[in-house]
């Protein structure tokens, strides 16, 4: 029998409580649309009484969402509940979420109220909200530090008053999985009217246990988990949605029968969107959505992965919406991965050339952290094949100034033939590159340009490095001269010669000789 765990996303409420994560109303709507696309069950869209912006955001999200429940947070106060109900009015499936602290420490210092008063406020606030909305969630704030017997009493009281979901927050991230799971089991087995409500959990990550606690709660009877995309949230954050969902999916041998309605293929996109909008970067080693979550660098791992991916991969990257795993070539990579990379780039080398290239690769990898395709191409072209200088720079002249259109004349030599052409550009370097394109018939796009002085003084030699893209290939080029425009022309031509070499035997457009 399938046991569907409801996914309650609070990225727009608790997630937005991350320092610096505030989102404007349009951004909230964009995130809500993505959450709907991902198929979350509940979207907590904000805390309507907190600000006009929050009120408007809850209202707009309520208006737009078709399938998910839209929830608004409220203290156990009439004015908060009224405001939440007002914001949720356009929602097809509205839910009010009322919270009130129940731990001794909160009741004594924050609320200055006795247990009997807390029970009364809890009962009355739920009953008041129930007159307007059927779907009521109640959270005894700081539940994990609340005396279990009192917690049981609170939960029974609010269910009697009409709560349909009882959320058991680990507000300060203090819980330990075994104990938290036992608390959920205790409520499941001892709350007299628990069959009338869903038990929800809401865990913070102060000890790095938010996901572990949530999962332990699921194993012990929770039917809803509250979580955020990328685990953002107050202080150390909330339980991360993607981790919980992928744990249930990947370890269904343990969580037999548990499912979520989440379309996991939307996970990566959701993570990127929330990171872009909030400006909160995802750490590279973050589980599921970090840049390295599906990247393998060690040679032994790469070799194993290439033989059989399940040796080192427990989930398919495609299952979260990524296209493929990454083999990052670095100093720990082995021959197998290097050869595989070359083949993927279209190079098939003899055993001897492969050995030479691999040695060069290891040398370079010792100096550079990660090697990109251009580095590999450079190894092949420079060290193995000695890229022929198909075109050589014979002569160039450039006119540019404040009131002239930059124009370049370039003469190139190819074997015994000499070609000359001229072109205008946005600047002298652009004019030179365009002229070289005209002569060689290769259309290159300068994707990177850097200049550095090799020597000091006014007559310093300038060294230019370029990266050029053309028809899906990227190559690098280098040129040096005391004239930086000439250094640029040489670097660009060097890159074009690389491209011509890479294109193998494919002939470029035959240029028109200058003279016969
Ligand atoms: O952490 C918490 O206790 C909360 C409640 C409002 C549910 O965010
Ligand atoms: Zn919280």
PDB file of C-alpha atoms in Angstrom, residues 241-474:
ATOM      1  CA  UNK A 241      13.085  19.523   0.140  1.00  0.00           C
ATOM      2  CA  UNK A 242      15.321  17.926  -2.463  1.00  0.00           C
ATOM      3  CA  UNK A 243      17.151  15.813   0.115  1.00  0.00           C
ATOM      4  CA  UNK A 244      13.994  14.478   1.763  1.00  0.00           C
ATOM      5  CA  UNK A 245      12.337  13.676  -1.550  1.00  0.00           C
ATOM      6  CA  UNK A 246      15.404  11.947  -2.962  1.00  0.00           C
ATOM      7  CA  UNK A 247      15.984   9.963   0.240  1.00  0.00           C
ATOM      8  CA  UNK A 248      12.464   8.531   0.009  1.00  0.00           C
ATOM      9  CA  UNK A 249      12.932   7.786  -3.683  1.00  0.00           C
ATOM     10  CA  UNK A 250      16.469   6.402  -3.588  1.00  0.00           C
ATOM     11  CA  UNK A 251      16.086   4.361  -0.384  1.00  0.00           C
ATOM     12  CA  UNK A 252      12.671   2.941  -1.115  1.00  0.00           C
ATOM     13  CA  UNK A 253      14.112  -0.362   0.026  1.00  0.00           C
ATOM     14  CA  UNK A 254      13.953   1.101   3.557  1.00  0.00           C
ATOM     15  CA  UNK A 255      11.025   3.508   3.092  1.00  0.00           C
ATOM     16  CA  UNK A 256       8.886   0.840   1.496  1.00  0.00           C
ATOM     17  CA  UNK A 257       5.620   2.184   0.221  1.00  0.00           C
ATOM     18  CA  UNK A 258       6.416   5.840   0.989  1.00  0.00           C
ATOM     19  CA  UNK A 259       6.068   8.191  -1.954  1.00  0.00           C
ATOM     20  CA  UNK A 260       5.746  11.900  -2.633  1.00  0.00           C
ATOM     21  CA  UNK A 261       3.940  13.548  -5.475  1.00  0.00           C
ATOM     22  CA  UNK A 262       7.055  15.521  -6.427  1.00  0.00           C
ATOM     23  CA  UNK A 263       8.152  15.593 -10.040  1.00  0.00           C
ATOM     24  CA  UNK A 264      11.817  15.130  -9.186  1.00  0.00           C
ATOM     25  CA  UNK A 265      12.888  16.220 -12.679  1.00  0.00           C
ATOM     26  CA  UNK A 266      12.003  19.767 -11.621  1.00  0.00           C
ATOM     27  CA  UNK A 267      14.286  19.724  -8.569  1.00  0.00           C
ATOM     28  CA  UNK A 268      17.416  21.122 -10.191  1.00  0.00           C
ATOM     29  CA  UNK A 269      15.534  23.894 -11.950  1.00  0.00           C
ATOM     30  CA  UNK A 270      13.824  24.860  -8.663  1.00  0.00           C
ATOM     31  CA  UNK A 271      17.149  24.967  -6.883  1.00  0.00           C
ATOM     32  CA  UNK A 272      18.700  27.222  -9.552  1.00  0.00           C
ATOM     33  CA  UNK A 273      15.705  29.532  -9.553  1.00  0.00           C
ATOM     34  CA  UNK A 274      15.673  29.998  -5.773  1.00  0.00           C
ATOM     35  CA  UNK A 275      19.419  30.534  -5.704  1.00  0.00           C
ATOM     36  CA  UNK A 276      19.254  33.127  -8.481  1.00  0.00           C
ATOM     37  CA  UNK A 277      16.343  34.994  -6.950  1.00  0.00           C
ATOM     38  CA  UNK A 278      17.589  35.040  -3.357  1.00  0.00           C
ATOM     39  CA  UNK A 279      21.265  35.432  -4.244  1.00  0.00           C
ATOM     40  CA  UNK A 280      22.063  32.573  -1.842  1.00  0.00           C
ATOM     41  CA  UNK A 281      24.622  30.357  -3.518  1.00  0.00           C
ATOM     42  CA  UNK A 282      24.333  26.605  -3.252  1.00  0.00           C
ATOM     43  CA  UNK A 283      27.515  25.169  -1.754  1.00  0.00           C
ATOM     44  CA  UNK A 284      29.263  22.972  -4.365  1.00  0.00           C
ATOM     45  CA  UNK A 285      29.167  19.885  -2.147  1.00  0.00           C
ATOM     46  CA  UNK A 286      25.478  20.279  -1.246  1.00  0.00           C
ATOM     47  CA  UNK A 287      23.660  16.944  -1.525  1.00  0.00           C
ATOM     48  CA  UNK A 288      21.494  16.493  -4.636  1.00  0.00           C
ATOM     49  CA  UNK A 289      21.798  19.988  -6.153  1.00  0.00           C
ATOM     50  CA  UNK A 290      25.401  21.097  -5.459  1.00  0.00           C
ATOM     51  CA  UNK A 291      27.668  21.554  -8.496  1.00  0.00           C
ATOM     52  CA  UNK A 292      29.743  18.562  -7.399  1.00  0.00           C
ATOM     53  CA  UNK A 293      26.869  16.269  -6.452  1.00  0.00           C
ATOM     54  CA  UNK A 294      27.260  14.334  -9.710  1.00  0.00           C
ATOM     55  CA  UNK A 295      30.906  15.139 -10.475  1.00  0.00           C
ATOM     56  CA  UNK A 296      33.650  12.551 -10.183  1.00  0.00           C
ATOM     57  CA  UNK A 297      37.284  13.590  -9.995  1.00  0.00           C
ATOM     58  CA  UNK A 298      39.274  10.734  -8.556  1.00  0.00           C
ATOM     59  CA  UNK A 299      40.827   8.398 -11.111  1.00  0.00           C
ATOM     60  CA  UNK A 300      39.610   5.267  -9.344  1.00  0.00           C
ATOM     61  CA  UNK A 301      36.067   6.634  -9.181  1.00  0.00           C
ATOM     62  CA  UNK A 302      36.107   7.765 -12.806  1.00  0.00           C
ATOM     63  CA  UNK A 303      37.371   4.389 -13.952  1.00  0.00           C
ATOM     64  CA  UNK A 304      34.694   2.573 -11.938  1.00  0.00           C
ATOM     65  CA  UNK A 305      31.979   4.983 -13.095  1.00  0.00           C
ATOM     66  CA  UNK A 306      32.912   4.523 -16.752  1.00  0.00           C
ATOM     67  CA  UNK A 307      32.773   0.759 -16.387  1.00  0.00           C
ATOM     68  CA  UNK A 308      29.466   0.803 -14.523  1.00  0.00           C
ATOM     69  CA  UNK A 309      27.969   4.072 -13.271  1.00  0.00           C
ATOM     70  CA  UNK A 310      26.295   2.496 -10.241  1.00  0.00           C
ATOM     71  CA  UNK A 311      29.743   1.777  -8.768  1.00  0.00           C
ATOM     72  CA  UNK A 312      29.878   5.399  -7.676  1.00  0.00           C
ATOM     73  CA  UNK A 313      26.444   6.867  -8.374  1.00  0.00           C
ATOM     74  CA  UNK A 314      23.364   6.090  -6.290  1.00  0.00           C
ATOM     75  CA  UNK A 315      20.968   8.340  -8.216  1.00  0.00           C
ATOM     76  CA  UNK A 316      20.656   9.259 -11.853  1.00  0.00           C
ATOM     77  CA  UNK A 317      21.410  12.948 -12.468  1.00  0.00           C
ATOM     78  CA  UNK A 318      18.537  12.849 -14.963  1.00  0.00           C
ATOM     79  CA  UNK A 319      16.163  12.071 -12.088  1.00  0.00           C
ATOM     80  CA  UNK A 320      16.605  15.602 -10.720  1.00  0.00           C
ATOM     81  CA  UNK A 321      16.590  17.219 -14.160  1.00  0.00           C
ATOM     82  CA  UNK A 322      20.314  17.313 -14.871  1.00  0.00           C
ATOM     83  CA  UNK A 323      21.404  16.063 -18.245  1.00  0.00           C
ATOM     84  CA  UNK A 324      24.469  14.077 -17.225  1.00  0.00           C
ATOM     85  CA  UNK A 325      27.146  13.336 -14.652  1.00  0.00           C
ATOM     86  CA  UNK A 326      30.384  15.236 -14.934  1.00  0.00           C
ATOM     87  CA  UNK A 327      33.797  13.732 -15.078  1.00  0.00           C
ATOM     88  CA  UNK A 328      36.030  16.543 -13.910  1.00  0.00           C
ATOM     89  CA  UNK A 329      39.496  16.100 -15.243  1.00  0.00           C
ATOM     90  CA  UNK A 330      42.053  16.998 -12.628  1.00  0.00           C
ATOM     91  CA  UNK A 331      45.182  15.605 -11.087  1.00  0.00           C
ATOM     92  CA  UNK A 332      43.354  12.597  -9.682  1.00  0.00           C
ATOM     93  CA  UNK A 333      41.968  11.530 -13.038  1.00  0.00           C
ATOM     94  CA  UNK A 334      43.221   8.398 -14.660  1.00  0.00           C
ATOM     95  CA  UNK A 335      43.967   7.304 -18.221  1.00  0.00           C
ATOM     96  CA  UNK A 336      40.555   5.770 -18.703  1.00  0.00           C
ATOM     97  CA  UNK A 337      38.734   9.043 -18.023  1.00  0.00           C
ATOM     98  CA  UNK A 338      41.234  11.003 -20.109  1.00  0.00           C
ATOM     99  CA  UNK A 339      40.819   8.676 -23.083  1.00  0.00           C
ATOM    100  CA  UNK A 340      37.057   8.790 -22.695  1.00  0.00           C
ATOM    101  CA  UNK A 341      37.129  12.580 -22.678  1.00  0.00           C
ATOM    102  CA  UNK A 342      39.280  12.669 -25.826  1.00  0.00           C
ATOM    103  CA  UNK A 343      36.868  10.354 -27.585  1.00  0.00           C
ATOM    104  CA  UNK A 344      33.924  12.478 -26.538  1.00  0.00           C
ATOM    105  CA  UNK A 345      35.756  15.451 -28.042  1.00  0.00           C
ATOM    106  CA  UNK A 346      36.252  13.544 -31.280  1.00  0.00           C
ATOM    107  CA  UNK A 347      39.924  12.547 -30.964  1.00  0.00           C
ATOM    108  CA  UNK A 348      41.062   9.003 -31.460  1.00  0.00           C
ATOM    109  CA  UNK A 349      44.769   8.735 -30.777  1.00  0.00           C
ATOM    110  CA  UNK A 350      47.224   5.951 -31.306  1.00  0.00           C
ATOM    111  CA  UNK A 351      48.466   4.251 -28.149  1.00  0.00           C
ATOM    112  CA  UNK A 352      51.764   6.141 -28.445  1.00  0.00           C
ATOM    113  CA  UNK A 353      50.117   9.530 -28.857  1.00  0.00           C
ATOM    114  CA  UNK A 354      47.712   8.775 -26.042  1.00  0.00           C
ATOM    115  CA  UNK A 355      50.634   8.053 -23.713  1.00  0.00           C
ATOM    116  CA  UNK A 356      52.346  11.299 -24.706  1.00  0.00           C
ATOM    117  CA  UNK A 357      49.149  13.288 -24.262  1.00  0.00           C
ATOM    118  CA  UNK A 358      48.411  11.666 -20.902  1.00  0.00           C
ATOM    119  CA  UNK A 359      51.869  12.580 -19.596  1.00  0.00           C
ATOM    120  CA  UNK A 360      51.371  16.200 -20.645  1.00  0.00           C
ATOM    121  CA  UNK A 361      47.917  16.147 -19.118  1.00  0.00           C
ATOM    122  CA  UNK A 362      49.283  14.963 -15.755  1.00  0.00           C
ATOM    123  CA  UNK A 363      51.959  17.713 -15.834  1.00  0.00           C
ATOM    124  CA  UNK A 364      49.343  20.357 -16.502  1.00  0.00           C
ATOM    125  CA  UNK A 365      46.900  18.943 -13.962  1.00  0.00           C
ATOM    126  CA  UNK A 366      49.543  19.346 -11.272  1.00  0.00           C
ATOM    127  CA  UNK A 367      49.586  23.070 -11.973  1.00  0.00           C
ATOM    128  CA  UNK A 368      45.912  23.679 -12.670  1.00  0.00           C
ATOM    129  CA  UNK A 369      42.959  22.667 -10.486  1.00  0.00           C
ATOM    130  CA  UNK A 370      40.508  21.752 -13.216  1.00  0.00           C
ATOM    131  CA  UNK A 371      41.130  21.216 -16.890  1.00  0.00           C
ATOM    132  CA  UNK A 372      38.669  22.477 -19.450  1.00  0.00           C
ATOM    133  CA  UNK A 373      38.077  21.290 -22.990  1.00  0.00           C
ATOM    134  CA  UNK A 374      40.345  24.017 -24.354  1.00  0.00           C
ATOM    135  CA  UNK A 375      43.213  22.804 -22.186  1.00  0.00           C
ATOM    136  CA  UNK A 376      42.766  19.302 -23.538  1.00  0.00           C
ATOM    137  CA  UNK A 377      42.604  20.625 -27.082  1.00  0.00           C
ATOM    138  CA  UNK A 378      45.771  22.611 -26.476  1.00  0.00           C
ATOM    139  CA  UNK A 379      47.516  19.464 -25.260  1.00  0.00           C
ATOM    140  CA  UNK A 380      46.467  17.574 -28.359  1.00  0.00           C
ATOM    141  CA  UNK A 381      47.285  20.303 -30.794  1.00  0.00           C
ATOM    142  CA  UNK A 382      50.529  21.554 -29.250  1.00  0.00           C
ATOM    143  CA  UNK A 383      52.068  18.420 -27.907  1.00  0.00           C
ATOM    144  CA  UNK A 384      50.807  15.657 -30.114  1.00  0.00           C
ATOM    145  CA  UNK A 385      50.117  17.110 -33.438  1.00  0.00           C
ATOM    146  CA  UNK A 386      52.131  20.315 -33.439  1.00  0.00           C
ATOM    147  CA  UNK A 387      49.442  22.504 -34.894  1.00  0.00           C
ATOM    148  CA  UNK A 388      50.665  23.676 -38.249  1.00  0.00           C
ATOM    149  CA  UNK A 389      50.765  27.424 -38.736  1.00  0.00           C
ATOM    150  CA  UNK A 390      48.387  27.276 -41.661  1.00  0.00           C
ATOM    151  CA  UNK A 391      48.209  31.069 -41.804  1.00  0.00           C
ATOM    152  CA  UNK A 392      51.068  33.364 -40.840  1.00  0.00           C
ATOM    153  CA  UNK A 393      50.814  37.061 -40.170  1.00  0.00           C
ATOM    154  CA  UNK A 394      52.809  38.947 -42.826  1.00  0.00           C
ATOM    155  CA  UNK A 395      51.696  42.477 -42.277  1.00  0.00           C
ATOM    156  CA  UNK A 396      49.000  44.491 -40.588  1.00  0.00           C
ATOM    157  CA  UNK A 397      48.021  48.110 -40.315  1.00  0.00           C
ATOM    158  CA  UNK A 398      45.262  49.558 -38.210  1.00  0.00           C
ATOM    159  CA  UNK A 399      43.806  53.019 -38.156  1.00  0.00           C
ATOM    160  CA  UNK A 400      41.726  54.068 -35.198  1.00  0.00           C
ATOM    161  CA  UNK A 401      41.113  57.183 -33.194  1.00  0.00           C
ATOM    162  CA  UNK A 402      38.421  59.177 -31.452  1.00  0.00           C
ATOM    163  CA  UNK A 403      36.727  60.274 -34.674  1.00  0.00           C
ATOM    164  CA  UNK A 404      37.555  57.452 -37.097  1.00  0.00           C
ATOM    165  CA  UNK A 405      35.934  54.110 -37.702  1.00  0.00           C
ATOM    166  CA  UNK A 406      38.535  51.525 -36.661  1.00  0.00           C
ATOM    167  CA  UNK A 407      39.766  49.815 -39.831  1.00  0.00           C
ATOM    168  CA  UNK A 408      42.334  47.080 -40.243  1.00  0.00           C
ATOM    169  CA  UNK A 409      44.268  45.820 -43.219  1.00  0.00           C
ATOM    170  CA  UNK A 410      45.812  42.396 -42.759  1.00  0.00           C
ATOM    171  CA  UNK A 411      48.049  40.325 -44.995  1.00  0.00           C
ATOM    172  CA  UNK A 412      48.354  36.614 -44.296  1.00  0.00           C
ATOM    173  CA  UNK A 413      50.552  33.991 -45.868  1.00  0.00           C
ATOM    174  CA  UNK A 414      49.420  30.444 -46.452  1.00  0.00           C
ATOM    175  CA  UNK A 415      52.162  28.332 -47.976  1.00  0.00           C
ATOM    176  CA  UNK A 416      53.291  30.290 -51.015  1.00  0.00           C
ATOM    177  CA  UNK A 417      50.066  32.215 -51.328  1.00  0.00           C
ATOM    178  CA  UNK A 418      49.509  35.672 -49.898  1.00  0.00           C
ATOM    179  CA  UNK A 419      46.060  37.069 -49.033  1.00  0.00           C
ATOM    180  CA  UNK A 420      45.091  40.569 -48.074  1.00  0.00           C
ATOM    181  CA  UNK A 421      41.816  42.047 -46.944  1.00  0.00           C
ATOM    182  CA  UNK A 422      40.419  44.884 -44.863  1.00  0.00           C
ATOM    183  CA  UNK A 423      37.460  45.323 -42.504  1.00  0.00           C
ATOM    184  CA  UNK A 424      36.000  47.761 -40.008  1.00  0.00           C
ATOM    185  CA  UNK A 425      35.169  46.876 -36.433  1.00  0.00           C
ATOM    186  CA  UNK A 426      33.972  48.175 -33.087  1.00  0.00           C
ATOM    187  CA  UNK A 427      37.564  48.759 -32.061  1.00  0.00           C
ATOM    188  CA  UNK A 428      41.014  48.015 -33.480  1.00  0.00           C
ATOM    189  CA  UNK A 429      41.106  44.448 -32.111  1.00  0.00           C
ATOM    190  CA  UNK A 430      37.630  43.733 -33.471  1.00  0.00           C
ATOM    191  CA  UNK A 431      38.644  45.152 -36.872  1.00  0.00           C
ATOM    192  CA  UNK A 432      41.714  42.904 -37.006  1.00  0.00           C
ATOM    193  CA  UNK A 433      39.743  39.793 -35.988  1.00  0.00           C
ATOM    194  CA  UNK A 434      37.040  40.502 -38.562  1.00  0.00           C
ATOM    195  CA  UNK A 435      39.673  40.896 -41.280  1.00  0.00           C
ATOM    196  CA  UNK A 436      41.273  37.583 -40.302  1.00  0.00           C
ATOM    197  CA  UNK A 437      37.795  35.973 -40.442  1.00  0.00           C
ATOM    198  CA  UNK A 438      37.289  37.351 -43.943  1.00  0.00           C
ATOM    199  CA  UNK A 439      40.565  35.920 -45.172  1.00  0.00           C
ATOM    200  CA  UNK A 440      40.403  32.514 -43.502  1.00  0.00           C
ATOM    201  CA  UNK A 441      36.678  31.957 -43.922  1.00  0.00           C
ATOM    202  CA  UNK A 442      36.393  30.949 -40.250  1.00  0.00           C
ATOM    203  CA  UNK A 443      33.882  32.844 -38.186  1.00  0.00           C
ATOM    204  CA  UNK A 444      35.256  32.998 -34.672  1.00  0.00           C
ATOM    205  CA  UNK A 445      33.625  34.501 -31.599  1.00  0.00           C
ATOM    206  CA  UNK A 446      35.991  35.947 -29.040  1.00  0.00           C
ATOM    207  CA  UNK A 447      34.635  34.569 -25.765  1.00  0.00           C
ATOM    208  CA  UNK A 448      37.582  35.585 -23.630  1.00  0.00           C
ATOM    209  CA  UNK A 449      40.385  38.095 -24.049  1.00  0.00           C
ATOM    210  CA  UNK A 450      43.136  38.874 -21.583  1.00  0.00           C
ATOM    211  CA  UNK A 451      46.252  40.956 -21.842  1.00  0.00           C
ATOM    212  CA  UNK A 452      49.253  41.042 -19.558  1.00  0.00           C
ATOM    213  CA  UNK A 453      52.623  42.749 -19.654  1.00  0.00           C
ATOM    214  CA  UNK A 454      55.400  40.169 -19.802  1.00  0.00           C
ATOM    215  CA  UNK A 455      58.198  42.673 -19.226  1.00  0.00           C
ATOM    216  CA  UNK A 456      58.167  46.056 -17.510  1.00  0.00           C
ATOM    217  CA  UNK A 457      58.550  49.559 -18.932  1.00  0.00           C
ATOM    218  CA  UNK A 458      56.894  51.443 -21.769  1.00  0.00           C
ATOM    219  CA  UNK A 459      58.284  49.027 -24.338  1.00  0.00           C
ATOM    220  CA  UNK A 460      57.006  46.037 -22.411  1.00  0.00           C
ATOM    221  CA  UNK A 461      56.036  42.960 -24.372  1.00  0.00           C
ATOM    222  CA  UNK A 462      52.303  42.411 -24.139  1.00  0.00           C
ATOM    223  CA  UNK A 463      50.989  38.871 -24.131  1.00  0.00           C
ATOM    224  CA  UNK A 464      47.429  38.258 -25.244  1.00  0.00           C
ATOM    225  CA  UNK A 465      45.418  35.125 -24.495  1.00  0.00           C
ATOM    226  CA  UNK A 466      42.153  34.549 -26.287  1.00  0.00           C
ATOM    227  CA  UNK A 467      39.451  31.949 -26.242  1.00  0.00           C
ATOM    228  CA  UNK A 468      37.563  31.611 -29.500  1.00  0.00           C
ATOM    229  CA  UNK A 469      34.322  29.742 -30.163  1.00  0.00           C
ATOM    230  CA  UNK A 470      33.361  28.523 -33.603  1.00  0.00           C
ATOM    231  CA  UNK A 471      30.732  25.977 -34.627  1.00  0.00           C
ATOM    232  CA  UNK A 472      30.572  24.355 -31.200  1.00  0.00           C
ATOM    233  CA  UNK A 473      34.348  24.193 -30.722  1.00  0.00           C
ATOM    234  CA  UNK A 474      36.336  26.319 -28.318  1.00  0.00           C
TER     235      UNK A 474
END
